[in-house]
Amino acid sequence: MENNRKTALITGAGRGIGRAIAIAFCKKGYNVVIGYAGNDEAANETKRLCEEAVKLCACHEKEKVDDVQGEQHIALVKGDVSLGETAEKLTECALSFNGRIDVLVNNAGITRDTLLARMSEEDFDNVINTNLRGAFLLSKSVTKPMMKQRFGRIINISSVVGVHGNAGQVNYSASKAGLIGMTKSIAKELASRNITANAIAPGMIATDMTEAMTDKAKEAINASIPAKRMGTPEDVANAVLFLADENSGYITGQVLGIDGGMGM
Ligand code: NAP
């Protein structure tokens, strides 16, 4: 049976927000490519959770799954997104299912926090290369197939600090602000081809990235968030699904805050 499913490529999907996004697309009946850097155990767990979610959908939520045919593909691709060869590998894998790439989610990201006076050039470059250069390479790589199929959704996971800045995150906030500028430029270039590009700016989301904070720091941050809690990876995944939807085609070049009101 021909595979007529849509395909979503998600970077940094081995853990955290990316994992929740991968599971959400699997539930929607997409073929999914799970990109990750090196944590094989976490990535395999994401794949297992995706497969489990698909099975549960088939049993209990059939009406929620798109009317699609063909075997659903869920693939893992390991590699550093700051390298051109990884963008090629990820794109090739996505195209191998049925020649389409409908959605790219540039989610892979790292932090190397410290004050400006102490920040090494290496920490600046590593963060820019992963968070910004990686998104550039992937976006460039999927553009041709998306233009050919006259449909595409590029969703870049930025951050509230890309809009507002944050002490101790000169490198990270620069990368996330750069991502917003890049998103708007891509949106302008590709809008006439039915390809949208949007950024999501999460606030504090409970993942490994925020786990390193002390309980006291978490409490202080929660108190400052209007919603009085950290967000979940699923909060972000829901927004990604919304922007990826065919019916969201008139939304482009936007920055959607998923932050419990933090960015107001
Ligand atoms: P996370 O739990 O630390 O997971 C990061 C993911 O990115 C992992 O799958 C990791 O792969 C992958 N990755 C890291 N460097 C990579 C590289 N060079 N090449 C390929 N993959 C790489 O992070 P998260 O909290 O889910 O964050 C996901 C995104 O949301 C990031 O862009 C982050 O900046 C953004 N964000 C997060 C928050 C938050 O509060 N958590 C807030 C705003 C924005 P491995 O598993 O193999 O290491």
Tab-separated table of C-alpha atoms and ligand atoms in Angstrom:
chain	number	residue	atom	x	y	z
A	1	MET	CA	0.000	0.000	0.000
A	2	GLU	CA	1.387	3.393	-0.982
A	3	ASN	CA	2.559	5.584	1.892
A	4	ASN	CA	0.571	8.825	1.586
A	5	ARG	CA	1.376	10.068	5.065
A	6	LYS	CA	2.903	13.454	5.712
A	7	THR	CA	6.467	13.533	6.988
A	8	ALA	CA	7.846	15.585	9.876
A	9	LEU	CA	11.553	16.002	10.597
A	10	ILE	CA	12.358	17.059	14.161
A	11	THR	CA	15.855	17.857	15.384
A	12	GLY	CA	16.799	17.364	19.031
A	13	ALA	CA	13.980	14.870	19.421
A	14	GLY	CA	15.833	12.396	21.640
A	15	ARG	CA	14.672	14.115	24.791
A	16	GLY	CA	12.571	16.916	26.246
A	17	ILE	CA	10.499	19.158	24.011
A	18	GLY	CA	11.602	17.420	20.798
A	19	ARG	CA	10.478	14.054	22.147
A	20	ALA	CA	6.999	15.429	22.928
A	21	ILE	CA	6.823	16.932	19.425
A	22	ALA	CA	7.819	13.608	17.821
A	23	ILE	CA	5.153	11.729	19.795
A	24	ALA	CA	2.522	14.332	18.886
A	25	PHE	CA	3.251	13.977	15.142
A	26	CYS	CA	3.220	10.182	15.404
A	27	LYS	CA	-0.238	10.343	16.984
A	28	LYS	CA	-1.355	12.483	14.060
A	29	GLY	CA	-0.265	9.777	11.639
A	30	TYR	CA	2.910	11.398	10.255
A	31	ASN	CA	6.090	9.627	9.253
A	32	VAL	CA	8.615	11.026	11.723
A	33	VAL	CA	12.386	11.502	11.631
A	34	ILE	CA	13.884	11.830	15.105
A	35	GLY	CA	17.193	13.714	15.027
A	36	TYR	CA	19.550	13.642	18.007
A	37	ALA	CA	23.185	14.343	18.873
A	38	GLY	CA	24.553	11.290	20.685
A	39	ASN	CA	22.355	10.012	23.505
A	40	ASP	CA	21.341	6.684	21.921
A	41	GLU	CA	19.461	5.463	24.974
A	42	ALA	CA	17.216	8.528	25.114
A	43	ALA	CA	16.617	8.475	21.353
A	44	ASN	CA	15.659	4.794	21.417
A	45	GLU	CA	13.252	5.547	24.244
A	46	THR	CA	11.677	8.306	22.130
A	47	LYS	CA	11.217	5.838	19.276
A	48	ARG	CA	9.654	3.308	21.637
A	49	LEU	CA	7.278	5.926	23.050
A	50	CYS	CA	6.345	7.000	19.509
A	51	GLU	CA	5.549	3.422	18.522
A	52	GLU	CA	3.542	2.924	21.703
A	53	ALA	CA	1.598	6.134	21.055
A	54	VAL	CA	0.758	4.984	17.534
A	55	LYS	CA	-0.523	1.649	18.851
A	56	LEU	CA	-2.673	3.383	21.488
A	57	CYS	CA	-4.062	5.733	18.849
A	58	ALA	CA	-4.947	2.829	16.614
A	59	CYS	CA	-6.825	1.144	19.471
A	60	HIS	CA	-8.528	4.031	21.253
A	61	GLU	CA	-8.372	7.238	19.254
A	62	LYS	CA	-8.853	6.122	15.674
A	63	GLU	CA	-10.994	9.137	14.870
A	64	LYS	CA	-8.124	11.494	15.781
A	65	VAL	CA	-5.658	9.960	13.333
A	66	ASP	CA	-5.640	11.511	9.862
A	67	ASP	CA	-7.131	9.444	7.066
A	68	VAL	CA	-3.812	8.102	5.825
A	69	GLN	CA	-2.556	4.921	4.256
A	70	GLY	CA	0.663	2.941	4.194
A	71	GLU	CA	3.096	1.821	6.841
A	72	GLN	CA	4.041	4.619	9.235
A	73	HIS	CA	7.786	5.207	9.403
A	74	ILE	CA	9.573	6.330	12.557
A	75	ALA	CA	13.344	6.699	12.053
A	76	LEU	CA	16.288	7.759	14.197
A	77	VAL	CA	19.135	9.821	12.740
A	78	LYS	CA	22.180	10.637	14.859
A	79	GLY	CA	24.399	13.617	14.070
A	80	ASP	CA	25.526	17.101	15.004
A	81	VAL	CA	23.146	19.627	13.415
A	82	SER	CA	25.904	22.194	13.050
A	83	LEU	CA	27.439	20.021	10.294
A	84	GLY	CA	26.205	20.092	6.701
A	85	GLU	CA	26.482	16.314	6.414
A	86	THR	CA	23.895	15.883	9.212
A	87	ALA	CA	21.390	18.118	7.423
A	88	GLU	CA	21.885	15.952	4.314
A	89	LYS	CA	21.423	12.707	6.287
A	90	LEU	CA	18.246	13.951	7.988
A	91	THR	CA	16.751	15.242	4.739
A	92	GLU	CA	17.585	12.066	2.828
A	93	CYS	CA	16.007	9.940	5.543
A	94	ALA	CA	12.799	12.011	5.489
A	95	LEU	CA	12.579	11.884	1.698
A	96	SER	CA	13.192	8.142	1.632
A	97	PHE	CA	9.675	7.393	2.950
A	98	ASN	CA	7.645	8.843	0.086
A	99	GLY	CA	9.578	11.788	-1.341
A	100	ARG	CA	7.961	14.442	0.875
A	101	ILE	CA	9.014	16.644	3.773
A	102	ASP	CA	6.001	18.494	5.076
A	103	VAL	CA	7.275	19.806	8.385
A	104	LEU	CA	10.698	20.752	9.696
A	105	VAL	CA	11.010	21.538	13.386
A	106	ASN	CA	14.369	23.081	14.256
A	107	ASN	CA	14.393	22.190	17.934
A	108	ALA	CA	17.957	21.034	18.724
A	109	GLY	CA	19.517	23.443	21.168
A	110	ILE	CA	22.083	23.804	23.925
A	111	THR	CA	22.980	26.314	26.638
A	112	ARG	CA	26.446	27.269	27.889
A	113	ASP	CA	25.506	29.902	30.446
A	114	THR	CA	27.864	32.333	32.107
A	115	LEU	CA	28.304	36.082	32.401
A	116	LEU	CA	29.664	37.949	29.372
A	117	ALA	CA	32.967	38.806	31.047
A	118	ARG	CA	33.632	35.097	31.612
A	119	MET	CA	32.198	33.651	28.403
A	120	SER	CA	34.746	31.853	26.243
A	121	GLU	CA	34.756	32.177	22.470
A	122	GLU	CA	34.244	28.417	22.334
A	123	ASP	CA	31.050	28.598	24.402
A	124	PHE	CA	29.776	31.422	22.228
A	125	ASP	CA	30.561	29.573	18.985
A	126	ASN	CA	29.179	26.199	20.123
A	127	VAL	CA	25.826	27.686	21.063
A	128	ILE	CA	25.532	29.736	17.862
A	129	ASN	CA	26.592	26.770	15.732
A	130	THR	CA	24.086	24.349	17.248
A	131	ASN	CA	21.120	26.658	17.760
A	132	LEU	CA	21.401	28.956	14.735
A	133	ARG	CA	23.716	27.465	12.109
A	134	GLY	CA	21.992	24.086	12.563
A	135	ALA	CA	18.595	25.627	11.835
A	136	PHE	CA	20.017	27.424	8.785
A	137	LEU	CA	21.510	24.229	7.337
A	138	LEU	CA	18.319	22.217	7.833
A	139	SER	CA	16.008	24.958	6.536
A	140	LYS	CA	18.150	25.303	3.411
A	141	SER	CA	18.189	21.556	2.926
A	142	VAL	CA	14.385	21.114	3.023
A	143	THR	CA	13.559	24.175	0.920
A	144	LYS	CA	13.909	22.486	-2.483
A	145	PRO	CA	11.611	19.538	-1.731
A	146	MET	CA	9.103	21.841	-0.034
A	147	MET	CA	9.105	24.199	-3.035
A	148	LYS	CA	8.652	21.262	-5.390
A	149	GLN	CA	5.657	19.935	-3.458
A	150	ARG	CA	4.314	23.490	-2.974
A	151	PHE	CA	3.757	22.918	0.709
A	152	GLY	CA	5.871	23.263	3.795
A	153	ARG	CA	5.946	24.245	7.426
A	154	ILE	CA	9.200	25.369	9.044
A	155	ILE	CA	8.921	25.808	12.809
A	156	ASN	CA	11.884	27.125	14.761
A	157	ILE	CA	12.067	26.677	18.513
A	158	SER	CA	13.397	29.981	19.770
A	159	SER	CA	12.970	31.205	23.365
A	160	VAL	CA	11.500	33.962	25.468
A	161	VAL	CA	15.095	35.114	26.038
A	162	GLY	CA	15.521	35.566	22.279
A	163	VAL	CA	12.921	38.331	22.583
A	164	HIS	CA	13.818	39.818	25.973
A	165	GLY	CA	17.459	38.822	26.618
A	166	ASN	CA	18.736	37.333	29.865
A	167	ALA	CA	21.766	37.897	32.078
A	168	GLY	CA	24.182	34.983	31.761
A	169	GLN	CA	22.880	33.972	28.332
A	170	VAL	CA	24.548	36.321	25.838
A	171	ASN	CA	25.364	33.400	23.520
A	172	TYR	CA	22.009	31.641	23.916
A	173	SER	CA	19.825	34.747	23.601
A	174	ALA	CA	21.815	35.875	20.529
A	175	SER	CA	21.226	32.475	18.909
A	176	LYS	CA	17.503	32.561	19.720
A	177	ALA	CA	17.084	36.175	18.555
A	178	GLY	CA	18.950	35.224	15.370
A	179	LEU	CA	16.496	32.398	14.888
A	180	ILE	CA	13.610	34.873	14.999
A	181	GLY	CA	15.210	37.100	12.339
A	182	MET	CA	15.952	34.060	10.205
A	183	THR	CA	12.362	32.816	10.572
A	184	LYS	CA	10.953	36.129	9.338
A	185	SER	CA	13.309	36.215	6.352
A	186	ILE	CA	12.466	32.626	5.391
A	187	ALA	CA	8.775	33.476	5.755
A	188	LYS	CA	9.152	36.388	3.334
A	189	GLU	CA	11.124	34.336	0.823
A	190	LEU	CA	8.800	31.343	0.762
A	191	ALA	CA	5.276	32.619	1.510
A	192	SER	CA	4.300	32.632	-2.176
A	193	ARG	CA	5.211	28.915	-2.405
A	194	ASN	CA	2.738	27.934	0.318
A	195	ILE	CA	5.593	27.411	2.775
A	196	THR	CA	5.255	29.068	6.169
A	197	ALA	CA	7.987	29.751	8.707
A	198	ASN	CA	7.184	30.566	12.310
A	199	ALA	CA	9.042	30.660	15.587
A	200	ILE	CA	7.894	29.431	18.966
A	201	ALA	CA	9.276	31.177	22.020
A	202	PRO	CA	8.893	28.875	25.030
A	203	GLY	CA	9.345	30.236	28.532
A	204	MET	CA	10.458	27.844	31.277
A	205	ILE	CA	9.709	24.273	30.240
A	206	ALA	CA	10.425	21.291	32.505
A	207	THR	CA	13.151	19.287	30.690
A	208	ASP	CA	16.790	18.261	31.271
A	209	MET	CA	17.744	21.792	30.178
A	210	THR	CA	15.996	23.348	33.186
A	211	GLU	CA	16.502	20.400	35.573
A	212	ALA	CA	19.952	21.658	36.568
A	213	MET	CA	18.410	24.650	38.385
A	214	THR	CA	18.141	24.539	42.173
A	215	ASP	CA	14.686	24.124	43.724
A	216	LYS	CA	15.016	27.633	45.136
A	217	ALA	CA	15.700	29.094	41.685
A	218	LYS	CA	12.758	27.140	40.237
A	219	GLU	CA	10.453	28.434	42.978
A	220	ALA	CA	11.549	32.013	42.323
A	221	ILE	CA	10.937	31.626	38.594
A	222	ASN	CA	7.546	29.961	39.074
A	223	ALA	CA	6.507	32.867	41.296
A	224	SER	CA	7.398	35.312	38.514
A	225	ILE	CA	5.377	33.468	35.836
A	226	PRO	CA	1.751	34.711	35.596
A	227	ALA	CA	0.585	31.069	35.231
A	228	LYS	CA	2.620	30.228	38.398
A	229	ARG	CA	4.084	27.062	36.927
A	230	MET	CA	6.641	25.833	34.439
A	231	GLY	CA	5.366	24.645	31.092
A	232	THR	CA	5.446	21.055	29.874
A	233	PRO	CA	7.008	19.756	26.653
A	234	GLU	CA	3.440	18.910	25.575
A	235	ASP	CA	2.456	22.601	25.900
A	236	VAL	CA	5.044	23.345	23.211
A	237	ALA	CA	4.179	20.296	21.090
A	238	ASN	CA	0.528	21.405	20.887
A	239	ALA	CA	1.607	24.768	19.475
A	240	VAL	CA	3.863	23.050	16.934
A	241	LEU	CA	0.962	20.870	15.738
A	242	PHE	CA	-1.199	23.973	15.372
A	243	LEU	CA	1.383	25.771	13.207
A	244	ALA	CA	2.041	22.621	11.164
A	245	ASP	CA	-1.629	22.171	10.303
A	246	GLU	CA	-2.782	22.691	6.712
A	247	ASN	CA	-5.334	25.184	8.046
A	248	SER	CA	-2.568	27.395	9.490
A	249	GLY	CA	-1.286	28.387	6.026
A	250	TYR	CA	-2.014	32.106	6.476
A	251	ILE	CA	0.144	32.347	9.614
A	252	THR	CA	3.754	33.080	8.756
A	253	GLY	CA	6.697	35.040	10.150
A	254	GLN	CA	5.191	35.007	13.638
A	255	VAL	CA	6.693	34.416	17.063
A	256	LEU	CA	4.319	32.487	19.297
A	257	GLY	CA	5.083	32.665	23.013
A	258	ILE	CA	4.360	29.479	24.973
A	259	ASP	CA	5.330	30.824	28.338
A	260	GLY	CA	2.421	31.080	30.772
A	261	GLY	CA	2.509	34.844	30.283
A	262	MET	CA	6.218	35.229	31.122
A	263	GLY	CA	6.981	37.268	28.006
A	264	MET	CA	4.224	39.877	28.473
B	1	NAP	P1	17.073	19.092	26.072
B	1	NAP	O1	16.156	18.335	26.951
B	1	NAP	O2	18.428	19.466	26.583
B	1	NAP	O3	17.239	18.272	24.696
B	1	NAP	C1	18.040	18.792	23.681
B	1	NAP	C2	17.967	17.916	22.460
B	1	NAP	O4	18.791	18.514	21.434
B	1	NAP	C3	18.522	16.512	22.682
B	1	NAP	O5	17.757	15.580	21.944
B	1	NAP	C4	19.945	16.592	22.110
B	1	NAP	O6	20.437	15.347	21.618
B	1	NAP	C5	19.744	17.560	20.964
B	1	NAP	N1	20.979	18.244	20.571
B	1	NAP	C6	21.777	19.022	21.345
B	1	NAP	N2	22.830	19.449	20.632
B	1	NAP	C7	22.710	18.927	19.392
B	1	NAP	C8	23.501	18.968	18.221
B	1	NAP	N3	24.636	19.664	18.147
B	1	NAP	N4	23.073	18.265	17.135
B	1	NAP	C9	21.927	17.559	17.175
B	1	NAP	N5	21.120	17.489	18.243
B	1	NAP	C10	21.521	18.151	19.350
B	1	NAP	O7	16.430	20.476	25.587
B	1	NAP	P2	14.912	20.997	25.652
B	1	NAP	O8	14.710	21.674	26.935
B	1	NAP	O9	13.992	19.927	25.212
B	1	NAP	O10	14.980	22.159	24.540
B	1	NAP	C11	14.582	21.954	23.201
B	1	NAP	C12	14.642	23.294	22.488
B	1	NAP	O11	13.767	24.202	23.149
B	1	NAP	C13	16.011	23.944	22.486
B	1	NAP	O12	16.247	24.607	21.275
B	1	NAP	C14	15.920	24.946	23.615
B	1	NAP	O13	16.811	26.023	23.437
B	1	NAP	C15	14.474	25.381	23.472
B	1	NAP	N6	13.915	25.957	24.683
B	1	NAP	C16	13.861	25.238	25.839
B	1	NAP	C17	13.333	25.822	26.984
B	1	NAP	C18	13.241	25.084	28.299
B	1	NAP	O14	12.868	25.717	29.288
B	1	NAP	N7	13.505	23.799	28.349
B	1	NAP	C19	12.897	27.145	26.939
B	1	NAP	C20	12.966	27.843	25.746
B	1	NAP	C21	13.484	27.241	24.625
B	1	NAP	P3	20.938	14.193	22.651
B	1	NAP	O15	19.718	13.749	23.397
B	1	NAP	O16	21.492	13.131	21.757
B	1	NAP	O17	21.943	14.840	23.537
